[in-house]
mmCIF file of C-alpha atoms and ligand atoms in Angstrom:
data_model
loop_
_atom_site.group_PDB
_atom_site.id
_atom_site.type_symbol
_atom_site.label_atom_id
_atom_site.label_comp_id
_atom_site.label_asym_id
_atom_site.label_seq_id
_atom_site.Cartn_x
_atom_site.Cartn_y
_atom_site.Cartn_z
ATOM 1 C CA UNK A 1 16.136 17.312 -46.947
ATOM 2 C CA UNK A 2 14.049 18.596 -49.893
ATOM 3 C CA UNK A 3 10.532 20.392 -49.026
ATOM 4 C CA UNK A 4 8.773 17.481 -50.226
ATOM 5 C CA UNK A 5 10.266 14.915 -47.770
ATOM 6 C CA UNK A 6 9.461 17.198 -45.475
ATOM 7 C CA UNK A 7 5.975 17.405 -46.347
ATOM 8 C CA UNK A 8 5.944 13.128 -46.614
ATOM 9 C CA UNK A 9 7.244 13.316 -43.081
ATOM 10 C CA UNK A 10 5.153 15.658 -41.825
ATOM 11 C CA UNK A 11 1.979 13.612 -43.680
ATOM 12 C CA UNK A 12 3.249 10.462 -41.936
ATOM 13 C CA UNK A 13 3.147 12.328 -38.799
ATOM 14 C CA UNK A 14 -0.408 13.891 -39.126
ATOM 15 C CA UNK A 15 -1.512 10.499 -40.967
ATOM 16 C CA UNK A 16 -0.992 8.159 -38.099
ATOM 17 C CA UNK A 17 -1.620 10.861 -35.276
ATOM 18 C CA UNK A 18 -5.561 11.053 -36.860
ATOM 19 C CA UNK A 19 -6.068 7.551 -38.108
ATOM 20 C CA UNK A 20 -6.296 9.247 -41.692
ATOM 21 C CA UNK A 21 -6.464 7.701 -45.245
ATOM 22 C CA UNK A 22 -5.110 9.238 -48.052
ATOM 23 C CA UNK A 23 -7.021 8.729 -51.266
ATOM 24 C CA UNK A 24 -6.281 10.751 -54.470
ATOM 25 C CA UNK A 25 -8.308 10.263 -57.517
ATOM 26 C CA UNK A 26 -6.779 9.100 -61.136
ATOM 27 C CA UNK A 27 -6.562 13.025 -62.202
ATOM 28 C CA UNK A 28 -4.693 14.021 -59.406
ATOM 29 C CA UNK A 29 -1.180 15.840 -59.938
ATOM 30 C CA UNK A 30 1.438 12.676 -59.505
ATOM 31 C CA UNK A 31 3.007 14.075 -56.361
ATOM 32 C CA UNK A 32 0.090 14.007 -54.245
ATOM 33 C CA UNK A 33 -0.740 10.333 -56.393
ATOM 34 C CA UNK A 34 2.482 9.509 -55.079
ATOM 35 C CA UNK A 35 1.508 10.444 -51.349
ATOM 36 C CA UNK A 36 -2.089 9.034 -51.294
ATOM 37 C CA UNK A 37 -2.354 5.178 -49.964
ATOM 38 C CA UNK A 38 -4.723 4.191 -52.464
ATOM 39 C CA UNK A 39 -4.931 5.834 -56.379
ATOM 40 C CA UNK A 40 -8.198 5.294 -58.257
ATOM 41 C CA UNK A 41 -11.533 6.368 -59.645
ATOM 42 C CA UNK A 42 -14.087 7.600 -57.136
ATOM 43 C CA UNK A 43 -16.406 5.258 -56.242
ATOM 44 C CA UNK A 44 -13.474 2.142 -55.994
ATOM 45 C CA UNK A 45 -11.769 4.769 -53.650
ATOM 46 C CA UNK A 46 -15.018 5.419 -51.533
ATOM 47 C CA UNK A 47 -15.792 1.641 -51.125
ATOM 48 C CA UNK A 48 -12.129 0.965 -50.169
ATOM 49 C CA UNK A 49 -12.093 4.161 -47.533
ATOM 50 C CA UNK A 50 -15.364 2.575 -46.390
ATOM 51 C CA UNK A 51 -13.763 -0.993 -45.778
ATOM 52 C CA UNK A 52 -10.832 0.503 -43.435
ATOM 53 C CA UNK A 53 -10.790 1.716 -39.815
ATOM 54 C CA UNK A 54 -10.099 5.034 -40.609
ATOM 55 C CA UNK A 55 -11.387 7.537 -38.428
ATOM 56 C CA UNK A 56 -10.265 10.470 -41.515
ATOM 57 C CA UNK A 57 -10.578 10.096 -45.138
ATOM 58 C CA UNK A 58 -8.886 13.093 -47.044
ATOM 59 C CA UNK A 59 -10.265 12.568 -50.441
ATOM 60 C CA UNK A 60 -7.911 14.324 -53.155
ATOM 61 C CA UNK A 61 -10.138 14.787 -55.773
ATOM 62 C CA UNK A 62 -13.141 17.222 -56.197
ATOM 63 C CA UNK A 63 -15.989 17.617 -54.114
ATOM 64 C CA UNK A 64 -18.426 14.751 -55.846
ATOM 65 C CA UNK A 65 -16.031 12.763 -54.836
ATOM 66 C CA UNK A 66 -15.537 13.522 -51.482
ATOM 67 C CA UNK A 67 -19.219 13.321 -51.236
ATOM 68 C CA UNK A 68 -19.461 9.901 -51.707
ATOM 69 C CA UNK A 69 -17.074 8.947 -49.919
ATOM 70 C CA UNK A 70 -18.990 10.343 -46.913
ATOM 71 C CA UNK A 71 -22.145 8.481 -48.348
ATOM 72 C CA UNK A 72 -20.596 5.394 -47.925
ATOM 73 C CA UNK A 73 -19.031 6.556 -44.802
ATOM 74 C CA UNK A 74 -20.835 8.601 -42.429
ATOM 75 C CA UNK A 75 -19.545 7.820 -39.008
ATOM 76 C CA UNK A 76 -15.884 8.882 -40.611
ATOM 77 C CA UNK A 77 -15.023 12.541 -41.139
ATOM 78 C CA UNK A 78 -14.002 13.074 -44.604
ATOM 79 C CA UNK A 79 -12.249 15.819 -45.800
ATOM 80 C CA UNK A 80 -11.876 17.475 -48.966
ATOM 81 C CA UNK A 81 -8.307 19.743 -49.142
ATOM 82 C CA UNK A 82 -9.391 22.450 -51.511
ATOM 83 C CA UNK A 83 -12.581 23.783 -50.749
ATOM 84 C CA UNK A 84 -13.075 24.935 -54.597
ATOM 85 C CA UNK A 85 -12.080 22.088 -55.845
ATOM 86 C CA UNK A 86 -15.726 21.226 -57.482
ATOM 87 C CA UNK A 87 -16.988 19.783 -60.858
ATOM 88 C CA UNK A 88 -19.012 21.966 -63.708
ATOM 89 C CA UNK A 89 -20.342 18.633 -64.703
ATOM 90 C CA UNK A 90 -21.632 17.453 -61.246
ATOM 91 C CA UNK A 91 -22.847 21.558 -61.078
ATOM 92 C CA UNK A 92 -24.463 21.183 -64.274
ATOM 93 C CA UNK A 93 -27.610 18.954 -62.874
ATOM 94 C CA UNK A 94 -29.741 21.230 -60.433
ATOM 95 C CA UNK A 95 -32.605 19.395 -57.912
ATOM 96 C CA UNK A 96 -35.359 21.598 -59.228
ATOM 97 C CA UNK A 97 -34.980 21.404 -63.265
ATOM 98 C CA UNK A 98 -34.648 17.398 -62.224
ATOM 99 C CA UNK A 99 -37.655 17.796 -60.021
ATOM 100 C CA UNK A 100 -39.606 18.859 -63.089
ATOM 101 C CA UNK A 101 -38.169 16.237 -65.629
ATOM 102 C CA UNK A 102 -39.650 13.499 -63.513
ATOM 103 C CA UNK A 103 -42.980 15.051 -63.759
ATOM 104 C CA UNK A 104 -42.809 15.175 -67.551
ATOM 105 C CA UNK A 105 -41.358 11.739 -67.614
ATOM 106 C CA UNK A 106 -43.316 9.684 -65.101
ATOM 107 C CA UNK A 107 -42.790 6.152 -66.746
ATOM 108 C CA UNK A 108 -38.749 7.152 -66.730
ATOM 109 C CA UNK A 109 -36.683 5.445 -64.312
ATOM 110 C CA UNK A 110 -33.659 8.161 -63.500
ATOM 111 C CA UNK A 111 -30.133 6.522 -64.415
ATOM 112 C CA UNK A 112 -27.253 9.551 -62.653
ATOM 113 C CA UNK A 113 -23.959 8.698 -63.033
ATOM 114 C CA UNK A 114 -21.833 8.745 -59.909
ATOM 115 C CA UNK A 115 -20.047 12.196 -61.670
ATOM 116 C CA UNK A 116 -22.943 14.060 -59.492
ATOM 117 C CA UNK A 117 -24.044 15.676 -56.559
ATOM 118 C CA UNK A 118 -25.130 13.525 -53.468
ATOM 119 C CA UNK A 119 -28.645 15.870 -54.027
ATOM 120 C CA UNK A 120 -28.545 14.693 -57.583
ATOM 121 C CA UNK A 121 -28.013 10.932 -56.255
ATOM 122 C CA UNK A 122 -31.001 11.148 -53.830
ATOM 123 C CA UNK A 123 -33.696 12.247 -56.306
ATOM 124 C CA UNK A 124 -32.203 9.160 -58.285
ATOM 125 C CA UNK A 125 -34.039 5.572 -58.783
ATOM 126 C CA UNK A 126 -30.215 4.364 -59.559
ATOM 127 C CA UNK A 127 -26.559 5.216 -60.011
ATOM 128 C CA UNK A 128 -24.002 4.182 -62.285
ATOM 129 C CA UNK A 129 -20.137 4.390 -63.133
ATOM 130 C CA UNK A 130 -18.673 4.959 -67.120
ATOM 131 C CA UNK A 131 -17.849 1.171 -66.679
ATOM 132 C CA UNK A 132 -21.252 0.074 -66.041
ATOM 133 C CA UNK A 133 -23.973 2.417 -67.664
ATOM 134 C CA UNK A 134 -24.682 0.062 -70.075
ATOM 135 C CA UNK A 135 -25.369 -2.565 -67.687
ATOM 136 C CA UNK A 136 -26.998 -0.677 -65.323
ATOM 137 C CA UNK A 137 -29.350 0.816 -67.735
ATOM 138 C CA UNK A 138 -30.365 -2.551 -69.525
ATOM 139 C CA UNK A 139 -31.195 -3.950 -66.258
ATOM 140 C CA UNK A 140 -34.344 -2.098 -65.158
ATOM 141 C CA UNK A 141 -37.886 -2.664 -66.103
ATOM 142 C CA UNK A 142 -39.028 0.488 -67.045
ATOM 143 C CA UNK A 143 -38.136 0.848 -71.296
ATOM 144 C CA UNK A 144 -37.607 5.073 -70.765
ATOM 145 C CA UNK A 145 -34.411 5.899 -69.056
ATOM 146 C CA UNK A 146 -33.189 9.742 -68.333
ATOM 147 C CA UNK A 147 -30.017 9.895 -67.694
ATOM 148 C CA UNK A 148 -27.538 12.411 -65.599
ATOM 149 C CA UNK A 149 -26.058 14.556 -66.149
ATOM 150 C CA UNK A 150 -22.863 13.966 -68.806
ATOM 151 C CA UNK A 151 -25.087 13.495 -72.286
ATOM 152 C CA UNK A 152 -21.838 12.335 -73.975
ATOM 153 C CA UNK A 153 -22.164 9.173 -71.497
ATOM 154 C CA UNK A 154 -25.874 9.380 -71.875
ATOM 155 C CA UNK A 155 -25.819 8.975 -75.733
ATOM 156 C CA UNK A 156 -22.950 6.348 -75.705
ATOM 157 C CA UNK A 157 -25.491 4.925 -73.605
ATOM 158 C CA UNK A 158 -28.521 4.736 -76.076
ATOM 159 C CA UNK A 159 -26.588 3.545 -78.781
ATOM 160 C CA UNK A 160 -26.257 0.656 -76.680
ATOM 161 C CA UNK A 161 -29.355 -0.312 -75.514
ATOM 162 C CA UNK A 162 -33.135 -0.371 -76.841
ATOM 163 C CA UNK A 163 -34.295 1.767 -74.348
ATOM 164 C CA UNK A 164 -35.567 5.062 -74.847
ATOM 165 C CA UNK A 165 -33.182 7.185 -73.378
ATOM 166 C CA UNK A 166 -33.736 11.319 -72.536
ATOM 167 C CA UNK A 167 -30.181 12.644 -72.005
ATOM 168 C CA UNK A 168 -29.310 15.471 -69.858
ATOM 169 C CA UNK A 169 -27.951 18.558 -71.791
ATOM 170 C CA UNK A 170 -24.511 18.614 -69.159
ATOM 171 C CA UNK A 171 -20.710 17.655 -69.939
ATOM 172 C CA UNK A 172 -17.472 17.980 -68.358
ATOM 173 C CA UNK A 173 -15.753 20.799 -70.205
ATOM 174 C CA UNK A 174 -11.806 19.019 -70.134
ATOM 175 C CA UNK A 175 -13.627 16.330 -72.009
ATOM 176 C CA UNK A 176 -16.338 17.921 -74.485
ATOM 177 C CA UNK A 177 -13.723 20.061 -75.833
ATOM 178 C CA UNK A 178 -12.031 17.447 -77.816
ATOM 179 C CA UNK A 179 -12.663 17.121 -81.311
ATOM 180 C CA UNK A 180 -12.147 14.903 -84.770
ATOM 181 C CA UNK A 181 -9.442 16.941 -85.702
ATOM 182 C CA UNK A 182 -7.269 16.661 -82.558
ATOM 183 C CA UNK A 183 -7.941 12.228 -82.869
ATOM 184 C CA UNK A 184 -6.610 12.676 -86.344
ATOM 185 C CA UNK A 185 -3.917 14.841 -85.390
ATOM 186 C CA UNK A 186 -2.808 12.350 -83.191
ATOM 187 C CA UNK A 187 -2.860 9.432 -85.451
ATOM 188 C CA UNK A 188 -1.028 10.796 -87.385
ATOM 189 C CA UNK A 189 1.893 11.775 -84.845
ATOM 190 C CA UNK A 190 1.274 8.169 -83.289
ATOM 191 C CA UNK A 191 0.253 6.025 -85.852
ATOM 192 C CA UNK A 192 0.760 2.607 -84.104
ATOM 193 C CA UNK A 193 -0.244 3.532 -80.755
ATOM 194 C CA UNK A 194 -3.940 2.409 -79.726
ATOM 195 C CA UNK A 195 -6.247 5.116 -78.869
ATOM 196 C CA UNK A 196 -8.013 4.568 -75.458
ATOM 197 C CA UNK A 197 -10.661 7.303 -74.986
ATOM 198 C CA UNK A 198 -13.501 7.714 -72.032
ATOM 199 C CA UNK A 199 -16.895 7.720 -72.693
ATOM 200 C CA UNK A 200 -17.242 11.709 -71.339
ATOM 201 C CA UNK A 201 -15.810 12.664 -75.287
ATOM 202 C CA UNK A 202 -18.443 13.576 -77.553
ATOM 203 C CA UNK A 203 -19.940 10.384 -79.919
ATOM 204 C CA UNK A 204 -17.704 11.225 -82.802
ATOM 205 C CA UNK A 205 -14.342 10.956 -81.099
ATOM 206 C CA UNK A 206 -15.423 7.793 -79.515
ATOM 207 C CA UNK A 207 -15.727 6.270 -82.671
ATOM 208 C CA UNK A 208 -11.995 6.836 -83.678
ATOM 209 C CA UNK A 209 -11.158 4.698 -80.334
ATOM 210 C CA UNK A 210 -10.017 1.443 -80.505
ATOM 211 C CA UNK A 211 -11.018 1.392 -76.751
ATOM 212 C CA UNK A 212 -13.788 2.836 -75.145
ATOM 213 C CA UNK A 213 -13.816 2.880 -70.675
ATOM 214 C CA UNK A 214 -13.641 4.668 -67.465
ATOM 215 C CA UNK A 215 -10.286 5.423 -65.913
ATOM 216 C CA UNK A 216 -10.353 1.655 -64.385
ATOM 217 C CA UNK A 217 -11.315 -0.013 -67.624
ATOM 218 C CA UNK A 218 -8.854 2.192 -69.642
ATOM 219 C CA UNK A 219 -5.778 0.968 -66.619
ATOM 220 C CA UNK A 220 -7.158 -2.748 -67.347
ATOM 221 C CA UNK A 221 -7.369 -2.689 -71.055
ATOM 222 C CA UNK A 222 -3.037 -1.059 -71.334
ATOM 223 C CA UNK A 223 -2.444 -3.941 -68.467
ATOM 224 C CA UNK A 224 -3.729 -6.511 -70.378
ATOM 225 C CA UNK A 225 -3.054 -5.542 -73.892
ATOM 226 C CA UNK A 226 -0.379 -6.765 -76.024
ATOM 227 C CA UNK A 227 0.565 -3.270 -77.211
ATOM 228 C CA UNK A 228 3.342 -1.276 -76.243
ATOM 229 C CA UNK A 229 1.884 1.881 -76.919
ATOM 230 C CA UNK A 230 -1.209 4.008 -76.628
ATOM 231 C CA UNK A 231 -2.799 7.600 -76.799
ATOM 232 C CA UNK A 232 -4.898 8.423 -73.557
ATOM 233 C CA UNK A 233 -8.165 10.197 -74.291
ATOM 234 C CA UNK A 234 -8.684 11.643 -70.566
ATOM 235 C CA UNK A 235 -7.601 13.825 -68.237
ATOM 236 C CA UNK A 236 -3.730 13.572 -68.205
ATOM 237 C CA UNK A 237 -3.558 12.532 -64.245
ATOM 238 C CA UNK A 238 -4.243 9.038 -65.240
ATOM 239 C CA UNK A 239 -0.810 8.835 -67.618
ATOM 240 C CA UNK A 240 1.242 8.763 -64.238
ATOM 241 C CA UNK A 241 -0.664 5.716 -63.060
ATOM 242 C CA UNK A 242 -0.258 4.159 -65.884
ATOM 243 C CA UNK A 243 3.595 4.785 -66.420
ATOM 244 C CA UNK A 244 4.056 3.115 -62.903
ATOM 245 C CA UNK A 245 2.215 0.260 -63.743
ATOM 246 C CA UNK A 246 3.516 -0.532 -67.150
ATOM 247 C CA UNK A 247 7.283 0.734 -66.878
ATOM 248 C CA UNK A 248 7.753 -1.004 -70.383
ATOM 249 C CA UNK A 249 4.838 0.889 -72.079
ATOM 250 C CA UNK A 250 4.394 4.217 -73.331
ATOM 251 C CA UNK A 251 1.609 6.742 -73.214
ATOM 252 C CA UNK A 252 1.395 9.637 -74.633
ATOM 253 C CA UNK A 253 -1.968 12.262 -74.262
ATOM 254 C CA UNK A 254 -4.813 12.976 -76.882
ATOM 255 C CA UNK A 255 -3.909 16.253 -76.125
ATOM 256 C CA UNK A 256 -1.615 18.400 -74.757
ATOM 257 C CA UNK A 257 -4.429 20.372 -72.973
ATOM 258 C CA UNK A 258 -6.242 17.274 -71.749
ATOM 259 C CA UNK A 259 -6.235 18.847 -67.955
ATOM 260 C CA UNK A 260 -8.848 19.605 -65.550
ATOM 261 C CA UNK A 261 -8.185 22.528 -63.582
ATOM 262 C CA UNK A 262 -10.580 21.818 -60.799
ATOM 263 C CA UNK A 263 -8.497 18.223 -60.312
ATOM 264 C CA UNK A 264 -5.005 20.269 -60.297
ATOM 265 C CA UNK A 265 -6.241 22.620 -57.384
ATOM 266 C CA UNK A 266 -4.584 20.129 -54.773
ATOM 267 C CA UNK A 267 -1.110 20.288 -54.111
ATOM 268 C CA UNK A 268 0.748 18.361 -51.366
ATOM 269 C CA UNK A 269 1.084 21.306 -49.075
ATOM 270 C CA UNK A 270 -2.618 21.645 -49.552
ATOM 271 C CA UNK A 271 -3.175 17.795 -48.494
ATOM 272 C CA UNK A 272 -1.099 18.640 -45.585
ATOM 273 C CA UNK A 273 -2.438 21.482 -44.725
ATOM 274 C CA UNK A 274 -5.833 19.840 -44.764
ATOM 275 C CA UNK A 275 -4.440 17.139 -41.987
ATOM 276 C CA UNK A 276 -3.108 19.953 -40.194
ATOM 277 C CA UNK A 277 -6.318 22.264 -39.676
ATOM 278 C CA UNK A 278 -8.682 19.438 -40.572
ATOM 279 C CA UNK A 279 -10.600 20.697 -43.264
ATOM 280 C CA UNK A 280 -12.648 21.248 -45.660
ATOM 281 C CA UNK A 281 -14.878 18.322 -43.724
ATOM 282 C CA UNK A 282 -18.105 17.371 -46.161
ATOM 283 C CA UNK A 283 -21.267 17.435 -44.457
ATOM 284 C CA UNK A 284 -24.718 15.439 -45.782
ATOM 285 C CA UNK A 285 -27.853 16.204 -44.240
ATOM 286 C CA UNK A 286 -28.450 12.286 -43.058
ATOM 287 C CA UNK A 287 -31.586 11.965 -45.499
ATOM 288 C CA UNK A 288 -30.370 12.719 -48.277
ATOM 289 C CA UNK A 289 -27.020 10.795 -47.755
ATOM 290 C CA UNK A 290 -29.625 7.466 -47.295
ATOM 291 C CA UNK A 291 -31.345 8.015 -50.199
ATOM 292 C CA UNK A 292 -28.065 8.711 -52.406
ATOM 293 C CA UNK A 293 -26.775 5.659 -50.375
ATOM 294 C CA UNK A 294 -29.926 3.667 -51.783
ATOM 295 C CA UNK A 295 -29.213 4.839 -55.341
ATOM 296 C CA UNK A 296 -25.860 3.663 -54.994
ATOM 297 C CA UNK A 297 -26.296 0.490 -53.169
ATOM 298 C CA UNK A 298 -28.803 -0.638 -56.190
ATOM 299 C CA UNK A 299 -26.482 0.086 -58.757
ATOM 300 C CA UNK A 300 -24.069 -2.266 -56.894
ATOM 301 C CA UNK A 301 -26.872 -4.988 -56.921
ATOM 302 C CA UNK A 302 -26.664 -4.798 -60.451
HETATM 303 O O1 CIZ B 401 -15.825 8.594 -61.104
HETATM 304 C C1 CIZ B 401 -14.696 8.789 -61.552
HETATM 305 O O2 CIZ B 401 -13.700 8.513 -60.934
HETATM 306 C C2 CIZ B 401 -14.570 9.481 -62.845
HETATM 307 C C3 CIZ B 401 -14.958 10.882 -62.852
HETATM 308 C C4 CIZ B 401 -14.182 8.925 -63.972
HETATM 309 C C5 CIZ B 401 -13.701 7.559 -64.188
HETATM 310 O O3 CIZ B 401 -13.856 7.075 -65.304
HETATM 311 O O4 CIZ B 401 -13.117 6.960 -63.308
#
């Protein structure tokens, strides 16, 4: 037997022996995508961890994620199997500097998107996911918006709405670092292949995409599209999902480098490992987990 079916075995084993569900996030490395029982973006994985009768969630992902998972359930322990496994976007957005926007900005209902601390999401009036900023940010009353903490989202954002919107200066790094050049490299090496790109790249690759969305939107949009073929502008993690689902399609990356380390940290021995010792668990002081729940539950009303 190969190491990895002993590792599956051994996950099976730990798996059913703690009630445990596996959940690994669109960027994860395809053999623990492979291993998880549900593959997705975050917050579809946390309300689908929520909805079972787990006693253990084991989010594979970073620690944002793992977060709200725990926000959505807190009587389940959820674990997170590499304790460094964070996100310099999420770290980007500190409580204090926030703090002190609000008090220049009274009139300005805060818009964070769920890329974010559950701190962030408490000092929030309302979350929102790549796939419905737009939506979430034309449905309030107030006409000033600032919005957390990616400002490539944020200014994708105001070009789609009225509203004044005051971005916040943070990005995700695997994203922002993709430029004009590399889209026109690619179209050239790919010339009939649609270009699907998320929202996280800066405003001027977005407007080579022929799609714009979120990992969910971008799965959707290949499912349902009449093309066979099509250049993925995120995090290479999502090109496995897609392969499985569309066996007759191709996908090929924006870029060769399109990888976040902080998503590669987790390995399958590491998920196992984290069955095995039960670890890293997330903790949420209970207040602020209720009033990152609220933030979350409106965006959901919307
Ligand atoms: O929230 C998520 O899962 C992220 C980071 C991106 C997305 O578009 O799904």
């Amino acid at each position: 037997m190969n190491i990895n079916m002993e590792l599956i075995d051994e996950l099976k084993r730990l798996k059913k022996e703690h009630r445990a569900v596996i959940l690994a996030h669109n960027y994860q490395v395809a053999e623990v995508q492979d291993a998880a029982d549900y593959v997705g973006d975050s917050f579809e994985l946390s309300r689908i961890a929520a909805k079972t009768d787990a006693d253990v969630i084991v989010f594979c992902g970073v620690k944002f994620m793992a977060e709200s998972a725990k926000i959505l359930s807190p009587k389940k322990t959820v674990l997170l199997p590499v304790k460094e496994a964070g996100c310099p976007l999420a770290d980007m957005a500190d409580v204090i500097t926030l703090r002190k926007m609000k008090e220049k900005h009274p009139d300005a209902a805060v818009v964070t998107y769920v890329n974010s601390s559950a701190s962030i999401k408490a000092e929030s009036d309302i979350c929102c996911t790549s796939s419905n900023a737009v939506k979430v940010v034309n449905s309030l009353k107030e006409d000033k918006v600032l919005f957390l903490p990616d400002k490539n989202l944020g200014r994708y954002v105001a070009s789609h709405t009225d509203k004044e919107v005051i971005v916040w200066n943070g990005y995700c790094p695997t994203h922002n670092v993709i430029n004009v050049d590399d889209v026109k490299k690619i179209k050239v090496t790919h010339p009939t292949s649609l270009i699907l790109i998320h929202p996280e790249c800066q405003p001027e690759v977005l407007k080579m995409a022929d799609y714009i969305g979120s990992t969910a939107g971008i799965i959707k949009y290949a499912k349902e599209s009449k093309s066979r073929s099509f250049v993925i502008g995120t995090e290479e993690g999502l090109i496995h999902h897609l392969k499985l689902e569309n066996p007759s399609k191709e996908f090929f990356p924006l870029h060769e480098q399109f990888i976040c380390p902080n998503m590669k940290k987790t390995t399958l021995e590491k998920l196992v490992g984290a069955l095995e010792k039960m670890e890293f668990e997330v903790k949420i002081p209970e207040e602020i987990r209720i009033m990152a729940y609220n933030a979350l539950e409106k965006m959901l009303k919307v």
